[in-house]
Tab-separated table of C-alpha atoms and ligand atoms in Angstrom:
chain	number	residue	atom	x	y	z
A	1	UNK	CA	0.000	0.000	0.000
A	2	UNK	CA	1.219	3.484	-0.862
A	3	UNK	CA	-1.145	5.786	0.914
A	4	UNK	CA	-2.664	5.703	4.395
A	5	UNK	CA	-5.426	8.125	5.262
A	6	UNK	CA	-6.627	8.506	8.840
A	7	UNK	CA	-9.827	10.448	9.506
A	8	UNK	CA	-10.090	11.836	13.045
A	9	UNK	CA	-7.071	13.572	14.568
A	10	UNK	CA	-7.370	12.614	18.203
A	11	UNK	CA	-6.059	9.715	20.288
A	12	UNK	CA	-6.946	6.846	17.939
A	13	UNK	CA	-5.933	8.786	14.837
A	14	UNK	CA	-2.593	9.742	16.344
A	15	UNK	CA	-1.851	6.229	17.540
A	16	UNK	CA	-2.718	4.864	14.081
A	17	UNK	CA	-0.206	7.183	12.471
A	18	UNK	CA	2.473	6.367	15.033
A	19	UNK	CA	1.849	2.633	14.673
A	20	UNK	CA	2.129	2.813	10.896
A	21	UNK	CA	5.598	4.373	11.060
A	22	UNK	CA	6.676	2.103	13.904
A	23	UNK	CA	5.566	-0.916	11.895
A	24	UNK	CA	7.650	0.226	8.939
A	25	UNK	CA	5.068	1.806	6.646
A	26	UNK	CA	6.997	4.061	4.280
A	27	UNK	CA	4.158	5.419	2.157
A	28	UNK	CA	2.348	8.716	2.342
A	29	UNK	CA	0.203	9.449	5.421
A	30	UNK	CA	-2.560	12.027	5.665
A	31	UNK	CA	-4.276	12.812	8.968
A	32	UNK	CA	-7.604	14.599	8.577
A	33	UNK	CA	-9.195	16.288	11.598
A	34	UNK	CA	-12.301	18.423	11.998
A	35	UNK	CA	-10.870	20.431	14.889
A	36	UNK	CA	-8.314	23.191	14.315
A	37	UNK	CA	-6.096	21.867	17.105
A	38	UNK	CA	-3.268	19.391	16.912
A	39	UNK	CA	-4.287	16.106	18.548
A	40	UNK	CA	-4.686	16.554	22.303
A	41	UNK	CA	-5.610	14.338	25.207
A	42	UNK	CA	-9.219	14.448	26.391
A	43	UNK	CA	-9.214	12.935	29.921
A	44	UNK	CA	-7.379	15.945	31.442
A	45	UNK	CA	-10.059	18.308	30.077
A	46	UNK	CA	-12.471	17.414	32.880
A	47	UNK	CA	-9.667	16.923	35.427
A	48	UNK	CA	-6.337	18.819	35.662
A	49	UNK	CA	-7.342	21.351	33.021
A	50	UNK	CA	-10.161	22.602	35.272
A	51	UNK	CA	-8.058	22.743	38.452
A	52	UNK	CA	-7.260	25.973	40.207
A	53	UNK	CA	-3.774	26.986	39.062
A	54	UNK	CA	-1.415	29.494	40.643
A	55	UNK	CA	-0.370	31.082	37.387
A	56	UNK	CA	-3.895	30.912	35.982
A	57	UNK	CA	-3.095	29.416	32.612
A	58	UNK	CA	-3.537	25.676	32.103
A	59	UNK	CA	-1.433	23.782	29.591
A	60	UNK	CA	-3.136	22.417	26.521
A	61	UNK	CA	-2.700	18.643	26.809
A	62	UNK	CA	-1.227	18.275	23.304
A	63	UNK	CA	0.365	14.936	22.440
A	64	UNK	CA	2.944	16.222	19.959
A	65	UNK	CA	4.190	19.350	18.311
A	66	UNK	CA	3.505	20.195	14.699
A	67	UNK	CA	7.198	19.658	13.936
A	68	UNK	CA	7.204	16.077	15.163
A	69	UNK	CA	4.192	15.344	12.985
A	70	UNK	CA	5.908	16.674	9.929
A	71	UNK	CA	9.482	15.568	10.539
A	72	UNK	CA	9.400	12.486	12.717
A	73	UNK	CA	6.130	10.956	11.557
A	74	UNK	CA	6.143	12.519	8.068
A	75	UNK	CA	2.416	13.163	8.228
A	76	UNK	CA	0.438	15.598	6.132
A	77	UNK	CA	-1.949	17.297	8.514
A	78	UNK	CA	-5.336	18.466	7.281
A	79	UNK	CA	-6.763	20.179	10.352
A	80	UNK	CA	-9.961	22.172	10.581
A	81	UNK	CA	-11.120	19.903	7.792
A	82	UNK	CA	-14.110	17.627	8.347
A	83	UNK	CA	-14.494	14.629	6.084
A	84	UNK	CA	-17.880	14.889	4.429
A	85	UNK	CA	-18.098	11.635	2.528
A	86	UNK	CA	-16.467	8.384	1.524
A	87	UNK	CA	-16.357	6.816	-1.928
A	88	UNK	CA	-15.256	3.228	-1.424
A	89	UNK	CA	-15.343	2.413	-5.177
A	90	UNK	CA	-12.948	5.220	-6.066
A	91	UNK	CA	-11.181	4.717	-2.704
A	92	UNK	CA	-11.204	8.307	-1.633
A	93	UNK	CA	-12.294	10.403	1.316
A	94	UNK	CA	-14.243	13.519	0.457
A	95	UNK	CA	-13.416	16.665	2.405
A	96	UNK	CA	-15.716	19.350	1.099
A	97	UNK	CA	-14.432	20.152	-2.389
A	98	UNK	CA	-11.302	18.037	-1.995
A	99	UNK	CA	-10.884	14.311	-2.487
A	100	UNK	CA	-8.128	12.395	-0.722
A	101	UNK	CA	-7.297	8.980	-2.215
A	102	UNK	CA	-6.322	6.073	0.031
A	103	UNK	CA	-5.115	2.503	-0.146
A	104	UNK	CA	-5.727	2.054	3.569
A	105	UNK	CA	-8.259	4.104	5.507
A	106	UNK	CA	-8.584	4.208	9.273
A	107	UNK	CA	-11.820	5.706	10.544
A	108	UNK	CA	-11.110	7.322	13.917
A	109	UNK	CA	-13.765	10.013	14.160
A	110	UNK	CA	-14.684	9.167	17.756
A	111	UNK	CA	-17.861	10.508	19.226
A	112	UNK	CA	-19.519	13.842	19.817
A	113	UNK	CA	-21.426	14.996	22.879
A	114	UNK	CA	-25.151	14.368	22.895
A	115	UNK	CA	-26.917	17.693	23.278
A	116	UNK	CA	-30.056	18.627	25.117
A	117	UNK	CA	-32.780	19.620	22.649
A	118	UNK	CA	-33.658	23.293	22.708
A	119	UNK	CA	-30.410	24.507	24.257
A	120	UNK	CA	-28.533	25.459	21.107
A	121	UNK	CA	-27.100	28.924	21.243
A	122	UNK	CA	-27.832	29.557	24.931
A	123	UNK	CA	-24.740	31.109	26.462
A	124	UNK	CA	-23.433	29.196	29.486
A	125	UNK	CA	-24.766	25.768	28.468
A	126	UNK	CA	-21.922	23.399	27.589
A	127	UNK	CA	-21.067	19.841	26.832
A	128	UNK	CA	-17.498	18.832	27.643
A	129	UNK	CA	-15.950	16.978	24.761
A	130	UNK	CA	-13.453	19.305	23.134
A	131	UNK	CA	-10.683	21.672	24.163
A	132	UNK	CA	-12.901	24.579	23.158
A	133	UNK	CA	-15.640	23.273	25.468
A	134	UNK	CA	-13.121	22.900	28.299
A	135	UNK	CA	-11.853	26.459	27.831
A	136	UNK	CA	-15.375	27.828	28.099
A	137	UNK	CA	-16.142	25.697	31.159
A	138	UNK	CA	-12.888	26.683	32.840
A	139	UNK	CA	-13.580	30.351	32.236
A	140	UNK	CA	-17.047	30.035	33.756
A	141	UNK	CA	-15.653	28.234	36.828
A	142	UNK	CA	-12.968	30.897	37.204
A	143	UNK	CA	-15.655	33.550	37.325
A	144	UNK	CA	-17.423	31.700	40.147
A	145	UNK	CA	-20.367	30.263	38.266
A	146	UNK	CA	-23.221	28.591	40.101
A	147	UNK	CA	-23.097	25.234	38.359
A	148	UNK	CA	-25.731	22.672	37.462
A	149	UNK	CA	-24.633	19.387	35.914
A	150	UNK	CA	-27.218	17.450	33.935
A	151	UNK	CA	-26.372	13.740	34.005
A	152	UNK	CA	-24.408	12.098	36.832
A	153	UNK	CA	-22.055	10.332	34.434
A	154	UNK	CA	-18.283	10.359	34.654
A	155	UNK	CA	-17.528	13.574	32.805
A	156	UNK	CA	-20.314	15.578	34.467
A	157	UNK	CA	-19.287	14.258	37.854
A	158	UNK	CA	-15.660	15.217	37.278
A	159	UNK	CA	-16.732	18.771	36.447
A	160	UNK	CA	-18.913	18.812	39.562
A	161	UNK	CA	-15.904	17.713	41.644
A	162	UNK	CA	-13.870	20.579	40.276
A	163	UNK	CA	-16.602	23.152	40.830
A	164	UNK	CA	-16.958	21.867	44.380
A	165	UNK	CA	-13.179	22.031	44.980
A	166	UNK	CA	-13.360	25.675	44.010
A	167	UNK	CA	-16.011	26.213	46.656
A	168	UNK	CA	-18.740	26.878	44.088
A	169	UNK	CA	-22.371	25.934	44.490
A	170	UNK	CA	-23.012	22.826	42.386
A	171	UNK	CA	-25.931	20.472	41.874
A	172	UNK	CA	-25.960	17.277	39.824
A	173	UNK	CA	-29.249	16.123	38.299
A	174	UNK	CA	-29.796	12.554	37.187
A	175	UNK	CA	-32.957	11.417	35.419
A	176	UNK	CA	-32.529	7.748	36.365
A	177	UNK	CA	-33.358	6.607	39.901
A	178	UNK	CA	-29.708	5.572	40.392
A	179	UNK	CA	-26.670	6.933	38.572
A	180	UNK	CA	-24.142	5.093	36.369
A	181	UNK	CA	-26.268	1.985	35.771
A	182	UNK	CA	-24.970	1.515	32.253
A	183	UNK	CA	-21.348	2.284	33.104
A	184	UNK	CA	-20.851	0.044	36.146
A	185	UNK	CA	-24.021	-1.976	36.563
A	186	UNK	CA	-26.992	-1.681	38.871
A	187	UNK	CA	-26.322	-1.215	42.556
A	188	UNK	CA	-22.824	0.204	42.410
A	189	UNK	CA	-23.825	3.617	41.018
A	190	UNK	CA	-25.332	4.671	44.318
A	191	UNK	CA	-22.142	3.703	46.137
A	192	UNK	CA	-20.003	5.741	43.744
A	193	UNK	CA	-22.405	8.669	43.827
A	194	UNK	CA	-22.030	8.790	47.591
A	195	UNK	CA	-18.769	10.616	46.834
A	196	UNK	CA	-20.872	13.607	45.780
A	197	UNK	CA	-22.792	13.743	49.027
A	198	UNK	CA	-19.696	13.084	51.148
A	199	UNK	CA	-18.056	16.081	49.533
A	200	UNK	CA	-21.047	18.371	49.791
A	201	UNK	CA	-22.293	18.292	46.195
A	202	UNK	CA	-26.038	17.999	45.938
A	203	UNK	CA	-27.210	15.062	43.798
A	204	UNK	CA	-30.828	14.809	42.712
A	205	UNK	CA	-31.795	11.458	41.186
A	206	UNK	CA	-34.956	10.367	39.422
A	207	UNK	CA	-35.902	13.828	38.264
A	208	UNK	CA	-35.908	15.143	34.713
A	209	UNK	CA	-35.163	18.593	33.399
A	210	UNK	CA	-38.161	20.358	31.947
A	211	UNK	CA	-36.520	23.562	30.749
A	212	UNK	CA	-33.308	25.541	30.604
A	213	UNK	CA	-34.132	29.094	31.634
A	214	UNK	CA	-32.386	31.994	29.973
A	215	UNK	CA	-32.457	35.733	29.774
A	216	UNK	CA	-31.195	37.635	26.729
A	217	UNK	CA	-29.522	34.466	25.467
A	218	UNK	CA	-27.714	33.717	28.766
A	219	UNK	CA	-28.587	30.805	30.990
A	220	UNK	CA	-30.169	31.747	34.310
A	221	UNK	CA	-31.327	28.415	35.656
A	222	UNK	CA	-32.690	24.928	35.208
A	223	UNK	CA	-36.332	24.068	35.743
A	224	UNK	CA	-36.956	20.509	36.895
A	225	UNK	CA	-39.907	18.325	35.998
A	226	UNK	CA	-41.215	18.658	39.553
A	227	UNK	CA	-41.333	22.444	39.222
A	228	UNK	CA	-38.216	23.284	41.235
A	229	UNK	CA	-35.919	25.904	39.756
A	230	UNK	CA	-32.144	25.788	40.259
A	231	UNK	CA	-30.423	29.098	39.521
A	232	UNK	CA	-27.329	28.610	37.358
A	233	UNK	CA	-24.639	30.540	35.493
A	234	UNK	CA	-23.111	27.371	34.051
A	235	UNK	CA	-24.949	24.249	32.921
A	236	UNK	CA	-22.922	21.197	31.977
A	237	UNK	CA	-24.782	18.708	29.824
A	238	UNK	CA	-23.223	15.290	30.351
A	239	UNK	CA	-25.778	12.937	28.865
A	240	UNK	CA	-23.562	10.717	26.777
A	241	UNK	CA	-22.153	10.810	23.306
A	242	UNK	CA	-22.985	9.776	19.779
A	243	UNK	CA	-20.512	8.122	17.385
A	244	UNK	CA	-19.386	10.564	14.690
A	245	UNK	CA	-20.482	8.662	11.593
A	246	UNK	CA	-22.692	11.143	9.783
A	247	UNK	CA	-20.073	11.585	7.072
A	248	UNK	CA	-20.299	7.852	6.307
A	249	UNK	CA	-24.042	7.826	5.718
A	250	UNK	CA	-24.785	6.329	2.335
A	251	UNK	CA	-21.301	4.832	1.958
A	252	UNK	CA	-20.622	1.091	1.799
A	253	UNK	CA	-19.421	1.077	5.424
A	254	UNK	CA	-21.933	-0.613	7.713
A	255	UNK	CA	-23.155	1.656	10.490
A	256	UNK	CA	-24.652	0.057	13.574
A	257	UNK	CA	-23.932	1.840	16.850
A	258	UNK	CA	-20.817	3.336	15.227
A	259	UNK	CA	-18.734	1.662	12.551
A	260	UNK	CA	-19.488	-2.041	12.664
A	261	UNK	CA	-16.317	-4.131	12.423
A	262	UNK	CA	-15.006	-7.597	13.063
A	263	UNK	CA	-12.403	-8.781	15.570
A	264	UNK	CA	-9.673	-7.415	13.285
A	265	UNK	CA	-11.190	-3.906	13.336
A	266	UNK	CA	-11.939	-4.432	9.635
A	267	UNK	CA	-15.177	-3.062	8.230
A	268	UNK	CA	-15.446	-5.616	5.444
A	269	UNK	CA	-14.944	-2.850	2.865
A	270	UNK	CA	-11.519	-3.376	1.235
A	271	UNK	CA	-8.812	-1.332	2.948
A	272	UNK	CA	-11.168	0.261	5.491
A	273	UNK	CA	-10.616	-0.161	9.243
A	274	UNK	CA	-11.927	1.618	12.342
A	275	UNK	CA	-10.542	2.350	15.808
A	276	UNK	CA	-11.493	4.166	18.990
A	277	UNK	CA	-14.799	5.502	20.266
A	278	UNK	CA	-16.364	5.191	16.809
A	279	UNK	CA	-15.651	1.465	16.420
A	280	UNK	CA	-18.228	-1.156	17.326
A	281	UNK	CA	-15.953	-4.167	17.114
A	282	UNK	CA	-16.211	-7.818	18.039
A	283	UNK	CA	-14.481	-8.481	21.357
A	284	UNK	CA	-13.792	-12.222	21.337
A	285	UNK	CA	-12.938	-12.265	25.021
A	286	UNK	CA	-16.572	-11.550	25.876
A	287	UNK	CA	-18.124	-12.903	22.668
A	288	UNK	CA	-19.895	-9.651	21.843
A	289	UNK	CA	-19.718	-6.474	19.832
A	290	UNK	CA	-18.719	-3.492	21.954
A	291	UNK	CA	-18.275	0.189	21.312
A	292	UNK	CA	-16.080	1.382	24.153
A	293	UNK	CA	-15.509	5.013	24.982
A	294	UNK	CA	-12.299	4.430	26.862
A	295	UNK	CA	-8.835	5.855	26.405
A	296	UNK	CA	-6.851	2.611	26.628
A	297	UNK	CA	-8.801	0.620	24.067
A	298	UNK	CA	-8.898	3.556	21.632
A	299	UNK	CA	-5.110	3.658	21.600
A	300	UNK	CA	-4.722	-0.115	21.360
A	301	UNK	CA	-7.311	-0.551	18.628
A	302	UNK	CA	-5.518	1.965	16.439
A	303	UNK	CA	-2.304	0.044	16.473
A	304	UNK	CA	-4.120	-3.294	16.028
A	305	UNK	CA	-6.032	-1.913	13.035
A	306	UNK	CA	-2.776	-0.735	11.448
A	307	UNK	CA	-1.142	-4.120	11.963
A	308	UNK	CA	-4.070	-5.864	10.312
A	309	UNK	CA	-4.153	-3.377	7.440
A	310	UNK	CA	-0.435	-3.720	6.754
A	311	UNK	CA	-0.231	-7.486	7.335
A	312	UNK	CA	-3.301	-9.051	5.758
A	313	UNK	CA	-1.410	-12.371	5.645
A	314	UNK	CA	-1.094	-12.518	9.456
A	315	UNK	CA	-3.948	-10.540	11.013
A	316	UNK	CA	-4.300	-10.500	14.790
A	317	UNK	CA	-7.693	-10.211	16.465
A	318	UNK	CA	-7.956	-7.424	19.006
A	319	UNK	CA	-9.589	-8.533	22.247
A	320	UNK	CA	-9.440	-6.808	25.593
A	321	UNK	CA	-10.809	-6.519	29.081
A	322	UNK	CA	-12.312	-3.022	28.914
A	323	UNK	CA	-10.769	-0.568	31.375
A	324	UNK	CA	-11.511	2.990	32.348
A	325	UNK	CA	-10.795	5.332	35.196
A	326	UNK	CA	-12.325	8.540	36.490
A	327	UNK	CA	-11.256	11.024	39.170
A	328	UNK	CA	-13.859	12.459	41.518
A	329	UNK	CA	-12.734	14.753	44.357
A	330	UNK	CA	-9.615	13.038	45.689
A	331	UNK	CA	-10.747	9.536	44.740
A	332	UNK	CA	-9.857	7.415	41.749
A	333	UNK	CA	-12.571	5.163	40.356
A	334	UNK	CA	-11.471	2.262	38.138
A	335	UNK	CA	-13.497	-0.376	36.357
A	336	UNK	CA	-12.368	-3.420	34.400
A	337	UNK	CA	-14.491	-5.943	32.522
A	338	UNK	CA	-18.174	-5.938	31.623
A	339	UNK	CA	-21.080	-4.779	33.756
A	340	UNK	CA	-23.815	-7.376	33.215
A	341	UNK	CA	-23.338	-9.869	36.026
A	342	UNK	CA	-25.190	-12.479	38.038
A	343	UNK	CA	-23.713	-11.079	41.227
A	344	UNK	CA	-21.719	-8.062	42.365
A	345	UNK	CA	-19.897	-8.703	45.617
A	346	UNK	CA	-17.927	-6.223	47.736
A	347	UNK	CA	-14.653	-7.866	48.755
A	348	UNK	CA	-12.747	-4.994	50.354
A	349	UNK	CA	-14.166	-2.063	52.289
A	350	UNK	CA	-17.802	-0.971	52.357
A	351	UNK	CA	-19.047	0.513	49.068
A	352	UNK	CA	-20.233	4.056	49.521
A	353	UNK	CA	-18.916	4.299	53.091
A	354	UNK	CA	-15.188	3.599	53.148
A	355	UNK	CA	-12.581	5.654	51.350
A	356	UNK	CA	-11.241	2.510	49.671
A	357	UNK	CA	-13.397	-0.352	48.442
A	358	UNK	CA	-13.446	-3.063	45.795
A	359	UNK	CA	-16.349	-5.051	44.320
A	360	UNK	CA	-16.146	-8.049	42.006
A	361	UNK	CA	-18.589	-9.066	39.258
A	362	UNK	CA	-19.493	-12.719	38.717
A	363	UNK	CA	-21.067	-14.284	35.627
A	364	UNK	CA	-21.674	-18.004	35.988
A	365	UNK	CA	-18.580	-19.329	37.737
A	366	UNK	CA	-16.206	-16.724	36.321
A	367	UNK	CA	-15.045	-13.284	37.354
A	368	UNK	CA	-16.096	-10.849	34.619
A	369	UNK	CA	-15.620	-7.438	36.204
A	370	UNK	CA	-14.088	-5.457	39.050
A	371	UNK	CA	-14.750	-1.979	40.380
A	372	UNK	CA	-12.400	-0.167	42.718
A	373	UNK	CA	-12.413	3.164	44.470
A	374	UNK	CA	-8.853	4.024	45.495
A	375	UNK	CA	-7.768	0.464	44.750
A	376	UNK	CA	-5.002	1.295	42.266
A	377	UNK	CA	-2.729	-1.421	43.603
A	378	UNK	CA	-5.189	-4.243	42.992
A	379	UNK	CA	-7.444	-3.485	40.020
A	380	UNK	CA	-4.999	-4.683	37.345
A	381	UNK	CA	-4.568	-7.983	39.186
A	382	UNK	CA	-8.272	-8.625	38.760
A	383	UNK	CA	-8.027	-7.522	35.153
A	384	UNK	CA	-5.401	-10.207	34.566
A	385	UNK	CA	-7.697	-12.809	36.090
A	386	UNK	CA	-10.556	-11.741	33.821
A	387	UNK	CA	-8.225	-11.760	30.829
A	388	UNK	CA	-7.364	-15.403	31.322
A	389	UNK	CA	-10.896	-16.502	32.133
A	390	UNK	CA	-10.171	-17.235	35.793
A	391	UNK	CA	-12.823	-18.763	38.000
A	392	UNK	CA	-14.842	-16.906	40.607
A	393	UNK	CA	-13.252	-19.071	43.288
A	394	UNK	CA	-9.796	-17.925	42.211
A	395	UNK	CA	-10.870	-14.277	42.314
A	396	UNK	CA	-12.251	-14.707	45.830
A	397	UNK	CA	-9.030	-16.384	46.837
A	398	UNK	CA	-7.062	-13.363	45.655
A	399	UNK	CA	-9.424	-11.071	47.570
A	400	UNK	CA	-8.981	-13.199	50.692
A	401	UNK	CA	-5.182	-13.124	50.382
A	402	UNK	CA	-5.293	-9.362	50.125
A	403	UNK	CA	-7.384	-9.136	53.258
A	404	UNK	CA	-4.867	-11.258	55.138
A	405	UNK	CA	-1.978	-9.178	53.786
A	406	UNK	CA	-3.733	-5.964	54.820
A	407	UNK	CA	-4.057	-7.417	58.319
B	1	LIG	P1	-12.138	11.273	19.894
B	1	LIG	O1	-11.206	11.625	20.986
B	1	LIG	O2	-13.585	11.537	20.068
B	1	LIG	O3	-11.633	12.024	18.599
B	1	LIG	C1	-12.256	11.978	17.379
B	1	LIG	C2	-11.773	13.142	16.553
B	1	LIG	O4	-12.318	13.020	15.246
B	1	LIG	C3	-12.233	14.486	17.085
B	1	LIG	O5	-11.150	15.373	17.153
B	1	LIG	C4	-13.260	14.942	16.068
B	1	LIG	O6	-13.292	16.345	15.912
B	1	LIG	C5	-12.764	14.276	14.824
B	1	LIG	N1	-13.819	14.108	13.816
B	1	LIG	C6	-15.118	13.774	13.997
B	1	LIG	N2	-15.775	13.736	12.835
B	1	LIG	C7	-14.868	14.050	11.879
B	1	LIG	C8	-14.918	14.169	10.461
B	1	LIG	N3	-16.053	13.966	9.784
B	1	LIG	N4	-13.789	14.508	9.793
B	1	LIG	C9	-12.622	14.726	10.460
B	1	LIG	N5	-12.523	14.629	11.801
B	1	LIG	C10	-13.623	14.291	12.492
B	1	LIG	N6	-11.503	7.721	29.031
B	1	LIG	C11	-10.953	7.030	30.055
B	1	LIG	O7	-10.676	5.832	29.886
B	1	LIG	N7	-10.692	7.632	31.249
B	1	LIG	C12	-11.004	8.935	31.489
B	1	LIG	O8	-10.779	9.438	32.586
B	1	LIG	C13	-11.604	9.687	30.450
B	1	LIG	N8	-11.921	10.987	30.628
B	1	LIG	C14	-12.492	11.685	29.610
B	1	LIG	C15	-12.827	13.027	29.816
B	1	LIG	C16	-13.422	13.766	28.803
B	1	LIG	C17	-13.760	15.204	29.029
B	1	LIG	C18	-13.709	13.153	27.552
B	1	LIG	C19	-14.371	13.932	26.447
B	1	LIG	C20	-13.381	11.829	27.348
B	1	LIG	C21	-12.773	11.076	28.366
B	1	LIG	N9	-12.406	9.736	28.183
B	1	LIG	C22	-11.839	9.029	29.215
B	1	LIG	C23	-12.646	9.054	26.898
B	1	LIG	C24	-11.439	9.160	25.975
B	1	LIG	O9	-10.979	10.463	25.919
B	1	LIG	C25	-11.863	8.665	24.595
B	1	LIG	O10	-12.091	7.287	24.693
B	1	LIG	C26	-10.821	8.950	23.513
B	1	LIG	O11	-10.652	10.323	23.342
B	1	LIG	C27	-11.239	8.305	22.197
B	1	LIG	O12	-10.377	8.693	21.183
B	1	LIG	P2	-10.819	8.696	19.656
B	1	LIG	O13	-9.636	9.163	18.915
B	1	LIG	O14	-11.425	7.391	19.318
B	1	LIG	O15	-12.031	9.730	19.542
C-alpha cells in the first residue's frame, strides 16, 4: 500500500499514524481532523485542566508538536477539515471540495457529545468533549459560576468535583433513579455517587429537566420536571455521546452503533478499518460487539487496526478486558471488565462508606468485572484474572489473600 489516510485527529488517529511508522510503513500518510487543534488528550479536560492553578493558565494537553508530525512521523496534517463523505469504489475520502485517495483508511472520528434539545445557542450551556468546550467551562468556573450538571455520568461528575473544589455551588441532576447503571451496573452507582454527598455536592436522582431558563440568550437556571428551579450561570450537559459517523451515511461502510467491524477492526470494505470511540468491534474475550468510549482501548485498537491493514497475511484479532478510570474529588474510580453480572460482591471495604473499596462481578462461575475506588494497587490484578478466564473461586481467593496481607 502506498497511501494511508486517517480520519479523526485525536487519540486513535494519532496512535494509528504512530503505529504505521513504527511498523515500517513508508508510504504517504494524511491525517484529517475536523478540529483546528493538533491532537490533544481528552481525559485531562475534565480533570487537571479545570483545576485551580497558581499562574492561571492551564497547559493544553497536546500529544505532539507540529514539527514532530511533519518531521518524525512525516504526516500531512489536514486540520480544521471535516471529512464529508467516503467513496469506497474510487477509494477516496471527500473533504468538502477536496478528495483524498487512500489505499488504507482508518476511521477514527470518535464521538460527539449528545446535546439537550432546545439549548442550542444559549450562552453558558456546555457539553465537555473538546478543548474549546473545556476552555469555556474553565472560564465560567474561574468567574465563580453557580453550576448545574445534567447527568451524573463520569464527565459531568468530574466537572462537579472541580466546581466543588473551588467552593462553588453545584448540583448534579440525574434522570434515572440511580446513577451510572450503564457504566458500572446496577447497585454500584449509588455507592459511587455517595462521593458527591460526602463532599457536599447535591445530587438529585430520578428527576428530569423540563426547561433551561435563559435571559437575553444567557442561561439563568434549570427548571426541573417537579417544578423546582435551580439558579445557574453554568450548565454542563453530560448525557452521553454519539458516534461521529454522519459523514459515512450512504457509503458502503456498515453503520450500527458506530462503525461495525469484526475482531480485526476491519469493516469488510476493502482497505477500510476503524478504531477508537467510533468502532463497534467484536471483542472475542466476551463474545460480543462493543463500542467502548475508553482511552486505553482507543489507543490499542488503532495500532491493532494498522497491523491488520499492513499485514493481511497474518492478522491478529484485538480482544481486551475493557478498562476505564475517572477522578472524583480526591478519589480514583477504576473499572475493568463488563457490567452485566449475576452477582456483584464487595470484597474490600464498604461501598459508599469507606474511602477505599473493591467489588467483584461474577457471571456463571467466572469473574467478569471489578470496580475499585482508590484500589489502584489491585485493580490490574483482577483484570489479569478476567483476561485469562479465571474462575470466581480464584478471584475470591485473591481477595482473601489481600485481606490477610492488609491485616
Ligand atoms: P475522539 O477523541 O472523540 O476524537 C475523534 C476526533 O475526530 C475528534 O477530534 C473529532 O473532531 C474528529 N472528527 C469527527 N468527525 C470528523 C470528520 N467527519 N472529519 C474529520 N474529523 C472528524 N476515558 C478514560 O478511559 N478515562 C477517562 O478518565 C476519560 N476521561 C475523559 C474526559 C473527557 C472530558 C472526555 C471527552 C473523554 C474522556 N475519556 C476518558 C474518553 C477518551 O478520551 C476517549 O475514549 C478517547 O478520546 C477516544 O479517542 P478517539 O480518537 O477514538 O475519539
